[in-house]
PDB file of C-alpha atoms in Angstrom:
ATOM      1  CA  MET P 263      -3.818  47.667   6.294  1.00 61.00           C
ATOM      2  CA  SER P 264      -4.127  50.329   9.130  1.00 76.00           C
ATOM      3  CA  GLU P 265      -6.950  51.018  11.305  1.00 90.00           C
ATOM      4  CA  GLN P 266      -7.380  54.356  13.347  1.00 94.00           C
ATOM      5  CA  PHE P 267      -9.590  55.484  16.038  1.00 95.00           C
ATOM      6  CA  HIS P 268     -11.255  59.100  16.819  1.00 97.00           C
ATOM      7  CA  GLN P 269     -14.032  60.767  18.293  1.00 97.00           C
ATOM      8  CA  VAL P 270     -15.883  60.929  15.211  1.00 97.00           C
ATOM      9  CA  LEU P 271     -16.071  60.088  11.530  1.00 97.00           C
ATOM     10  CA  VAL P 272     -17.605  62.046   9.164  1.00 97.00           C
ATOM     11  CA  ILE P 273     -18.267  59.870   5.616  1.00 95.00           C
ATOM     12  CA  GLY P 274     -17.904  61.562   3.088  1.00 93.00           C
ATOM     13  CA  GLY P 275     -15.682  64.421   1.851  1.00 92.00           C
ATOM     14  CA  GLY P 276     -18.146  67.577   0.254  1.00 91.00           C
ATOM     15  CA  VAL P 277     -19.744  71.179   1.709  1.00 92.00           C
ATOM     16  CA  ALA P 278     -22.123  69.227   4.527  1.00 92.00           C
ATOM     17  CA  GLY P 279     -19.452  66.671   5.835  1.00 95.00           C
ATOM     18  CA  CYS P 280     -17.095  69.532   6.008  1.00 95.00           C
ATOM     19  CA  THR P 281     -18.973  71.203   7.819  1.00 95.00           C
ATOM     20  CA  SER P 282     -19.957  68.368   9.795  1.00 96.00           C
ATOM     21  CA  ALA P 283     -16.441  67.560  10.417  1.00 96.00           C
ATOM     22  CA  LEU P 284     -15.727  71.546  11.965  1.00 97.00           C
ATOM     23  CA  TYR P 285     -18.802  71.261  14.220  1.00 96.00           C
ATOM     24  CA  GLY P 286     -16.681  68.833  15.908  1.00 96.00           C
ATOM     25  CA  LYS P 287     -13.649  69.876  16.323  1.00 96.00           C
ATOM     26  CA  ARG P 288     -14.861  73.042  18.017  1.00 94.00           C
ATOM     27  CA  TYR P 289     -16.593  71.265  20.015  1.00 95.00           C
ATOM     28  CA  GLY P 290     -14.210  70.005  21.148  1.00 96.00           C
ATOM     29  CA  LEU P 291     -13.825  66.212  19.376  1.00 96.00           C
ATOM     30  CA  ASP P 292     -11.746  64.331  17.406  1.00 96.00           C
ATOM     31  CA  ALA P 293     -12.852  64.670  13.800  1.00 96.00           C
ATOM     32  CA  ALA P 294     -11.849  63.392  11.145  1.00 96.00           C
ATOM     33  CA  LEU P 295     -13.719  62.484   8.104  1.00 96.00           C
ATOM     34  CA  VAL P 296     -13.208  59.786   5.255  1.00 96.00           C
ATOM     35  CA  GLU P 297     -14.340  60.320   1.278  1.00 92.00           C
ATOM     36  CA  ARG P 298     -13.582  58.327  -2.142  1.00 88.00           C
ATOM     37  CA  GLY P 299     -13.405  60.671  -4.069  1.00 84.00           C
ATOM     38  CA  ALA P 300     -12.135  64.650  -4.528  1.00 82.00           C
ATOM     39  CA  PRO P 301     -12.476  66.511  -1.102  1.00 82.00           C
ATOM     40  CA  GLY P 302     -15.500  68.761  -2.502  1.00 83.00           C
ATOM     41  CA  GLY P 303     -18.175  66.836  -3.373  1.00 82.00           C
ATOM     42  CA  GLN P 304     -20.589  67.434  -5.663  1.00 80.00           C
ATOM     43  CA  THR P 305     -20.491  71.619  -5.299  1.00 84.00           C
ATOM     44  CA  ALA P 306     -16.855  70.953  -6.528  1.00 82.00           C
ATOM     45  CA  THR P 307     -18.562  69.905 -10.266  1.00 76.00           C
ATOM     46  CA  ALA P 308     -20.628  73.524 -10.033  1.00 76.00           C
ATOM     47  CA  SER P 309     -19.672  76.292 -12.682  1.00 74.00           C
ATOM     48  CA  LEU P 310     -21.055  79.221 -11.100  1.00 78.00           C
ATOM     49  CA  VAL P 311     -22.761  79.333  -7.375  1.00 82.00           C
ATOM     50  CA  GLU P 312     -24.663  82.498  -7.098  1.00 80.00           C
ATOM     51  CA  ASN P 313     -27.112  81.415  -3.492  1.00 81.00           C
ATOM     52  CA  TYR P 314     -24.100  80.625  -1.342  1.00 83.00           C
ATOM     53  CA  PRO P 315     -24.117  84.001   1.226  1.00 89.00           C
ATOM     54  CA  GLY P 316     -20.339  85.690   1.306  1.00 90.00           C
ATOM     55  CA  PHE P 317     -19.548  86.082  -2.318  1.00 90.00           C
ATOM     56  CA  PRO P 318     -21.271  88.614  -3.866  1.00 91.00           C
ATOM     57  CA  GLY P 319     -21.247  87.821  -8.341  1.00 88.00           C
ATOM     58  CA  GLY P 320     -20.952  83.978  -7.688  1.00 87.00           C
ATOM     59  CA  ILE P 321     -18.328  81.871  -6.252  1.00 90.00           C
ATOM     60  CA  SER P 322     -16.773  78.315  -8.778  1.00 87.00           C
ATOM     61  CA  GLY P 323     -18.376  75.569  -7.187  1.00 85.00           C
ATOM     62  CA  LEU P 324     -15.019  73.807  -7.692  1.00 87.00           C
ATOM     63  CA  GLU P 325     -12.636  77.087  -6.093  1.00 92.00           C
ATOM     64  CA  LEU P 326     -15.333  77.202  -3.399  1.00 92.00           C
ATOM     65  CA  ALA P 327     -15.295  73.730  -2.523  1.00 91.00           C
ATOM     66  CA  GLN P 328     -11.392  73.962  -2.434  1.00 92.00           C
ATOM     67  CA  ARG P 329     -12.301  76.683   0.609  1.00 94.00           C
ATOM     68  CA  VAL P 330     -13.774  74.338   1.941  1.00 93.00           C
ATOM     69  CA  HIS P 331     -11.295  71.451   1.831  1.00 92.00           C
ATOM     70  CA  GLN P 332      -8.211  74.007   2.963  1.00 94.00           C
ATOM     71  CA  GLN P 333     -10.564  75.741   6.413  1.00 95.00           C
ATOM     72  CA  THR P 334     -10.979  71.483   7.504  1.00 95.00           C
ATOM     73  CA  GLU P 335      -7.352  70.915   6.982  1.00 94.00           C
ATOM     74  CA  GLU P 336      -6.619  74.556   9.062  1.00 96.00           C
ATOM     75  CA  ALA P 337      -8.867  73.129  11.888  1.00 95.00           C
ATOM     76  CA  GLY P 338      -6.780  69.737  12.157  1.00 95.00           C
ATOM     77  CA  ILE P 339      -9.224  67.530  10.799  1.00 96.00           C
ATOM     78  CA  VAL P 340      -7.714  64.008   9.250  1.00 94.00           C
ATOM     79  CA  PHE P 341      -8.513  63.615   5.195  1.00 94.00           C
ATOM     80  CA  TYR P 342      -9.172  59.550   5.082  1.00 95.00           C
ATOM     81  CA  ASN P 343      -9.315  59.319   0.630  1.00 94.00           C
ATOM     82  CA  ASP P 344     -10.746  55.491   1.533  1.00 94.00           C
ATOM     83  CA  ALA P 345     -13.751  54.248   0.355  1.00 90.00           C
ATOM     84  CA  VAL P 346     -16.082  52.821   2.781  1.00 90.00           C
ATOM     85  CA  GLU P 347     -16.990  48.877   2.477  1.00 89.00           C
ATOM     86  CA  LYS P 348     -18.294  48.432   5.437  1.00 91.00           C
ATOM     87  CA  LEU P 349     -19.722  49.086   8.807  1.00 93.00           C
ATOM     88  CA  GLU P 350     -20.455  47.668  12.471  1.00 92.00           C
ATOM     89  CA  ARG P 351     -21.554  48.850  15.375  1.00 91.00           C
ATOM     90  CA  GLU P 352     -19.994  47.567  18.188  1.00 91.00           C
ATOM     91  CA  SER P 353     -19.968  47.677  21.799  1.00 90.00           C
ATOM     92  CA  HIS P 354     -18.842  51.793  22.180  1.00 89.00           C
ATOM     93  CA  GLY P 355     -19.382  53.098  19.182  1.00 94.00           C
ATOM     94  CA  TRP P 356     -18.845  52.390  14.852  1.00 95.00           C
ATOM     95  CA  ARG P 357     -16.009  50.083  12.726  1.00 95.00           C
ATOM     96  CA  LEU P 358     -16.029  50.907   9.347  1.00 93.00           C
ATOM     97  CA  GLN P 359     -13.966  49.454   6.345  1.00 93.00           C
ATOM     98  CA  GLY P 360     -12.128  51.018   4.120  1.00 93.00           C
ATOM     99  CA  GLU P 361     -10.245  49.240   0.899  1.00 93.00           C
ATOM    100  CA  ARG P 362      -7.723  51.352   2.805  1.00 92.00           C
ATOM    101  CA  GLY P 363      -7.565  51.124   6.511  1.00 93.00           C
ATOM    102  CA  THR P 364     -10.142  50.315   9.421  1.00 96.00           C
ATOM    103  CA  TYR P 365     -11.775  53.359  11.012  1.00 96.00           C
ATOM    104  CA  ARG P 366     -13.701  52.906  14.337  1.00 96.00           C
ATOM    105  CA  ALA P 367     -15.127  55.768  16.912  1.00 97.00           C
ATOM    106  CA  PRO P 368     -18.288  56.456  19.088  1.00 97.00           C
ATOM    107  CA  ALA P 369     -20.005  58.588  16.077  1.00 96.00           C
ATOM    108  CA  VAL P 370     -20.316  58.710  13.223  1.00 95.00           C
ATOM    109  CA  ILE P 371     -21.975  61.251  11.057  1.00 94.00           C
ATOM    110  CA  LEU P 372     -22.653  60.043   6.277  1.00 92.00           C
ATOM    111  CA  ALA P 373     -22.695  62.973   4.698  1.00 91.00           C
ATOM    112  CA  LEU P 374     -22.974  60.415   1.704  1.00 89.00           C
ATOM    113  CA  GLY P 375     -24.475  63.142  -0.916  1.00 85.00           C
ATOM    114  CA  ALA P 376     -25.393  61.559  -4.733  1.00 84.00           C
ATOM    115  CA  ALA P 377     -24.646  59.933  -7.500  1.00 84.00           C
ATOM    116  CA  PRO P 378     -26.393  62.230 -11.170  1.00 89.00           C
ATOM    117  CA  ARG P 379     -29.638  59.390 -12.472  1.00 92.00           C
ATOM    118  CA  ARG P 380     -28.434  57.820 -15.257  1.00 95.00           C
ATOM    119  CA  LEU P 381     -30.640  57.909 -18.984  1.00 96.00           C
ATOM    120  CA  GLY P 382     -31.139  53.399 -18.005  1.00 94.00           C
ATOM    121  CA  VAL P 383     -31.215  53.424 -22.323  1.00 97.00           C
ATOM    122  CA  PRO P 384     -28.737  50.992 -25.260  1.00 97.00           C
ATOM    123  CA  GLY P 385     -25.740  52.390 -25.287  1.00 96.00           C
ATOM    124  CA  GLU P 386     -25.861  55.114 -22.163  1.00 96.00           C
ATOM    125  CA  ALA P 387     -23.236  52.820 -20.261  1.00 94.00           C
ATOM    126  CA  LYS P 388     -21.453  51.485 -23.011  1.00 95.00           C
ATOM    127  CA  LEU P 389     -20.599  54.888 -24.448  1.00 95.00           C
ATOM    128  CA  LEU P 390     -19.044  56.377 -20.986  1.00 91.00           C
ATOM    129  CA  GLY P 391     -16.405  58.175 -21.070  1.00 89.00           C
ATOM    130  CA  ARG P 392     -16.668  57.920 -25.079  1.00 93.00           C
ATOM    131  CA  GLY P 393     -18.871  60.723 -25.223  1.00 95.00           C
ATOM    132  CA  VAL P 394     -21.288  60.701 -22.432  1.00 96.00           C
ATOM    133  CA  SER P 395     -20.928  62.628 -19.275  1.00 94.00           C
ATOM    134  CA  PHE P 396     -22.133  63.123 -16.264  1.00 93.00           C
ATOM    135  CA  CYS P 397     -20.029  66.659 -15.903  1.00 91.00           C
ATOM    136  CA  ALA P 398     -20.111  69.478 -18.138  1.00 92.00           C
ATOM    137  CA  THR P 399     -16.993  71.029 -15.373  1.00 86.00           C
ATOM    138  CA  CYS P 400     -15.225  68.505 -15.393  1.00 84.00           C
ATOM    139  CA  ASP P 401     -15.802  67.445 -19.334  1.00 89.00           C
ATOM    140  CA  GLY P 402     -16.162  70.203 -20.945  1.00 92.00           C
ATOM    141  CA  PHE P 403     -12.962  70.669 -22.821  1.00 90.00           C
ATOM    142  CA  PHE P 404     -13.495  68.166 -24.953  1.00 92.00           C
ATOM    143  CA  TYR P 405     -15.846  70.386 -27.257  1.00 96.00           C
ATOM    144  CA  ARG P 406     -14.606  73.429 -27.617  1.00 96.00           C
ATOM    145  CA  GLY P 407     -15.996  74.474 -30.990  1.00 97.00           C
ATOM    146  CA  LYS P 408     -18.593  70.885 -30.886  1.00 98.00           C
ATOM    147  CA  THR P 409     -22.073  70.355 -30.486  1.00 98.00           C
ATOM    148  CA  VAL P 410     -23.135  69.243 -27.734  1.00 98.00           C
ATOM    149  CA  ALA P 411     -26.818  68.135 -25.308  1.00 98.00           C
ATOM    150  CA  VAL P 412     -28.118  68.523 -22.540  1.00 99.00           C
ATOM    151  CA  VAL P 413     -30.700  66.210 -20.963  1.00 98.00           C
ATOM    152  CA  GLY P 414     -32.719  67.504 -18.062  1.00 98.00           C
ATOM    153  CA  GLY P 415     -34.979  70.568 -16.919  1.00 97.00           C
ATOM    154  CA  GLY P 416     -33.611  71.787 -13.886  1.00 96.00           C
ATOM    155  CA  ASN P 417     -31.297  73.783 -12.413  1.00 95.00           C
ATOM    156  CA  SER P 418     -28.493  71.604 -12.848  1.00 93.00           C
ATOM    157  CA  ALA P 419     -28.966  70.641 -16.237  1.00 96.00           C
ATOM    158  CA  VAL P 420     -29.477  74.137 -17.495  1.00 97.00           C
ATOM    159  CA  ASP P 421     -26.713  75.018 -16.018  1.00 94.00           C
ATOM    160  CA  GLU P 422     -24.604  72.695 -17.061  1.00 95.00           C
ATOM    161  CA  ALA P 423     -26.397  73.776 -20.798  1.00 97.00           C
ATOM    162  CA  LEU P 424     -25.199  77.492 -20.132  1.00 97.00           C
ATOM    163  CA  TYR P 425     -21.679  76.508 -18.936  1.00 95.00           C
ATOM    164  CA  LEU P 426     -21.302  74.364 -22.650  1.00 97.00           C
ATOM    165  CA  SER P 427     -22.521  76.952 -24.283  1.00 98.00           C
ATOM    166  CA  ASP P 428     -19.798  78.900 -23.709  1.00 96.00           C
ATOM    167  CA  ILE P 429     -17.614  76.126 -25.375  1.00 96.00           C
ATOM    168  CA  ALA P 430     -19.411  74.071 -28.155  1.00 98.00           C
ATOM    169  CA  GLU P 431     -20.759  75.599 -30.756  1.00 98.00           C
ATOM    170  CA  LYS P 432     -23.904  74.209 -30.337  1.00 98.00           C
ATOM    171  CA  VAL P 433     -25.346  72.912 -27.569  1.00 98.00           C
ATOM    172  CA  TYR P 434     -29.442  71.424 -27.433  1.00 99.00           C
ATOM    173  CA  LEU P 435     -31.056  71.175 -24.735  1.00 99.00           C
ATOM    174  CA  ILE P 436     -32.979  68.302 -23.984  1.00 98.00           C
ATOM    175  CA  HIS P 437     -36.804  68.181 -21.787  1.00 98.00           C
ATOM    176  CA  ARG P 438     -39.595  65.268 -21.053  1.00 97.00           C
ATOM    177  CA  ARG P 439     -41.683  68.609 -20.778  1.00 97.00           C
ATOM    178  CA  HIS P 440     -43.055  71.755 -21.870  1.00 95.00           C
ATOM    179  CA  GLU P 441     -41.743  74.516 -19.401  1.00 96.00           C
ATOM    180  CA  LEU P 442     -38.177  73.757 -17.809  1.00 96.00           C
ATOM    181  CA  ARG P 443     -37.637  74.128 -13.810  1.00 95.00           C
ATOM    182  CA  ALA P 444     -35.173  75.896 -13.728  1.00 95.00           C
ATOM    183  CA  GLU P 445     -35.490  79.062 -11.189  1.00 95.00           C
ATOM    184  CA  ALA P 446     -36.933  81.733 -13.562  1.00 95.00           C
ATOM    185  CA  TYR P 447     -32.966  83.597 -13.611  1.00 93.00           C
ATOM    186  CA  LEU P 448     -31.384  80.593 -15.367  1.00 94.00           C
ATOM    187  CA  GLN P 449     -34.454  80.348 -18.106  1.00 96.00           C
ATOM    188  CA  GLU P 450     -34.110  83.244 -18.730  1.00 96.00           C
ATOM    189  CA  ARG P 451     -29.945  82.919 -19.625  1.00 96.00           C
ATOM    190  CA  VAL P 452     -30.843  79.667 -21.723  1.00 96.00           C
ATOM    191  CA  PHE P 453     -34.130  81.879 -23.899  1.00 97.00           C
ATOM    192  CA  ALA P 454     -30.944  84.536 -24.808  1.00 97.00           C
ATOM    193  CA  ARG P 455     -28.324  82.037 -25.898  1.00 97.00           C
ATOM    194  CA  ALA P 456     -27.908  81.898 -29.637  1.00 97.00           C
ATOM    195  CA  ASN P 457     -26.718  78.907 -29.773  1.00 98.00           C
ATOM    196  CA  LEU P 458     -28.828  77.201 -27.486  1.00 98.00           C
ATOM    197  CA  GLU P 459     -31.439  75.559 -28.598  1.00 98.00           C
ATOM    198  CA  ILE P 460     -34.399  73.576 -26.879  1.00 98.00           C
ATOM    199  CA  ILE P 461     -36.189  70.852 -28.183  1.00 98.00           C
ATOM    200  CA  TRP P 462     -38.966  70.433 -25.808  1.00 98.00           C
ATOM    201  CA  ASP P 463     -41.549  67.228 -25.055  1.00 98.00           C
ATOM    202  CA  ALA P 464     -38.654  64.899 -25.747  1.00 98.00           C
ATOM    203  CA  VAL P 465     -37.064  62.321 -24.354  1.00 98.00           C
ATOM    204  CA  VAL P 466     -33.445  59.602 -25.517  1.00 98.00           C
ATOM    205  CA  ALA P 467     -33.680  56.979 -26.235  1.00 98.00           C
ATOM    206  CA  GLU P 468     -30.619  55.155 -27.562  1.00 98.00           C
ATOM    207  CA  VAL P 469     -27.012  56.829 -27.439  1.00 98.00           C
ATOM    208  CA  VAL P 470     -25.844  55.316 -30.533  1.00 98.00           C
ATOM    209  CA  GLY P 471     -21.751  55.205 -31.845  1.00 96.00           C
ATOM    210  CA  GLU P 472     -19.507  52.154 -31.849  1.00 92.00           C
ATOM    211  CA  VAL P 473     -16.620  53.536 -30.852  1.00 92.00           C
ATOM    212  CA  GLU P 474     -17.612  56.335 -29.338  1.00 94.00           C
ATOM    213  CA  LEU P 475     -21.084  58.924 -29.428  1.00 97.00           C
ATOM    214  CA  GLY P 476     -22.606  58.988 -32.636  1.00 95.00           C
ATOM    215  CA  HIS P 477     -26.043  60.727 -31.928  1.00 97.00           C
ATOM    216  CA  VAL P 478     -28.976  60.454 -29.617  1.00 98.00           C
ATOM    217  CA  LEU P 479     -32.200  58.857 -30.164  1.00 98.00           C
ATOM    218  CA  LEU P 480     -34.769  60.777 -29.229  1.00 98.00           C
ATOM    219  CA  GLU P 481     -38.592  60.465 -28.973  1.00 98.00           C
ATOM    220  CA  ASN P 482     -41.308  63.260 -28.719  1.00 98.00           C
ATOM    221  CA  VAL P 483     -43.428  61.614 -26.145  1.00 97.00           C
ATOM    222  CA  ARG P 484     -46.794  63.582 -27.164  1.00 96.00           C
ATOM    223  CA  THR P 485     -46.061  61.699 -30.888  1.00 97.00           C
ATOM    224  CA  GLU P 486     -43.376  58.700 -30.608  1.00 96.00           C
ATOM    225  CA  GLU P 487     -42.008  59.713 -34.142  1.00 97.00           C
ATOM    226  CA  ARG P 488     -38.870  58.783 -32.996  1.00 97.00           C
ATOM    227  CA  THR P 489     -35.875  61.483 -34.978  1.00 98.00           C
ATOM    228  CA  ALA P 490     -32.197  61.147 -34.001  1.00 98.00           C
ATOM    229  CA  LEU P 491     -30.065  64.322 -33.290  1.00 98.00           C
ATOM    230  CA  GLN P 492     -25.952  64.155 -33.838  1.00 98.00           C
ATOM    231  CA  VAL P 493     -24.174  65.371 -31.369  1.00 98.00           C
ATOM    232  CA  ASP P 494     -20.630  65.138 -30.151  1.00 98.00           C
ATOM    233  CA  GLY P 495     -21.400  64.793 -26.820  1.00 97.00           C
ATOM    234  CA  LEU P 496     -24.194  64.667 -24.356  1.00 98.00           C
ATOM    235  CA  PHE P 497     -24.315  65.786 -20.070  1.00 98.00           C
ATOM    236  CA  VAL P 498     -26.678  64.023 -18.437  1.00 98.00           C
ATOM    237  CA  ALA P 499     -28.286  66.134 -15.741  1.00 96.00           C
ATOM    238  CA  ILE P 500     -32.059  64.282 -14.245  1.00 96.00           C
ATOM    239  CA  GLY P 501     -30.640  64.313 -11.495  1.00 91.00           C
ATOM    240  CA  HIS P 502     -28.760  62.429  -7.770  1.00 88.00           C
ATOM    241  CA  ALA P 503     -29.536  58.788  -6.598  1.00 86.00           C
ATOM    242  CA  PRO P 504     -28.477  58.428  -3.193  1.00 87.00           C
ATOM    243  CA  GLN P 505     -25.288  55.389  -2.565  1.00 82.00           C
ATOM    244  CA  THR P 506     -26.915  53.539   0.382  1.00 85.00           C
ATOM    245  CA  ALA P 507     -27.045  50.191  -0.869  1.00 81.00           C
ATOM    246  CA  TRP P 508     -24.464  49.288   1.055  1.00 83.00           C
ATOM    247  CA  LEU P 509     -26.791  50.597   4.208  1.00 86.00           C
ATOM    248  CA  GLU P 510     -29.218  48.308   4.193  1.00 83.00           C
ATOM    249  CA  GLY P 511     -29.440  46.154   7.565  1.00 83.00           C
ATOM    250  CA  VAL P 512     -27.299  48.722   9.111  1.00 86.00           C
ATOM    251  CA  THR P 513     -29.789  52.266   9.315  1.00 86.00           C
ATOM    252  CA  GLU P 514     -33.006  52.864   8.558  1.00 85.00           C
ATOM    253  CA  LEU P 515     -33.642  53.977   4.775  1.00 87.00           C
ATOM    254  CA  THR P 516     -36.814  55.512   3.168  1.00 87.00           C
ATOM    255  CA  GLU P 517     -38.104  54.534  -0.112  1.00 83.00           C
ATOM    256  CA  GLY P 518     -36.333  56.674  -2.377  1.00 82.00           C
ATOM    257  CA  GLY P 519     -33.109  55.055  -0.492  1.00 84.00           C
ATOM    258  CA  PHE P 520     -32.272  58.135   1.283  1.00 84.00           C
ATOM    259  CA  VAL P 521     -31.095  57.382   4.750  1.00 85.00           C
ATOM    260  CA  ALA P 522     -33.967  58.402   7.631  1.00 84.00           C
ATOM    261  CA  THR P 523     -33.493  61.058   9.935  1.00 82.00           C
ATOM    262  CA  ASP P 524     -35.522  62.883  12.591  1.00 76.00           C
ATOM    263  CA  CYS P 525     -38.413  65.596  11.790  1.00 64.00           C
ATOM    264  CA  LEU P 526     -37.043  69.295  13.472  1.00 58.00           C
TER     265      LEU P 526
END
């Protein structure tokens, strides 16, 4: 395995990580990024980013992620495609152990992002990638002209449903409450889509299928009545969880599993 030394190592190649590395570079530091996946993080999966200054009319998440990564490359920031497995404190800094190499630096910035939360219901894990997905922009094209469902009621879920409504014949938005939590302008778009139907007060109790997804079993949170909903694809958008379990004992974590930071 190779061993690399830099003045600053940023773990995470999303927008936050790239921004941190860019600032380090502008201060004259030898900064590098370590990212296990594709550059851009969660931003790359957004169908349209409309709240980022400088892009009237919005910009696709993928294009924004690509531009950010391009800027880091042009700044001379080294990008390591590796998964960090261990972080250890040394006398003069930190040692990162990855699957492909070892990295050392006096300073480390954690920009880990988060991973999609799972429903945790029977059948979900078994059918992951065979009808169950966490990314409409990644997998939506598989369901052109088909029937799909999105679980959630926040901005991410509504954005996924809107994106899929341009691809699928029918889209169901399943939400456990009787009102959406998404921003008003997104709700207006949802209510205006003819092929998009909201199923209120419902949760997914089970994902059913042998080789691929056949249907989902819904449970009404008020009556506990269960009904089957035939869909070809299920997109889960119920938030994200921090990927910090490997940092226990290394740095302080909050009750929610996030890295504790100073209050500003």
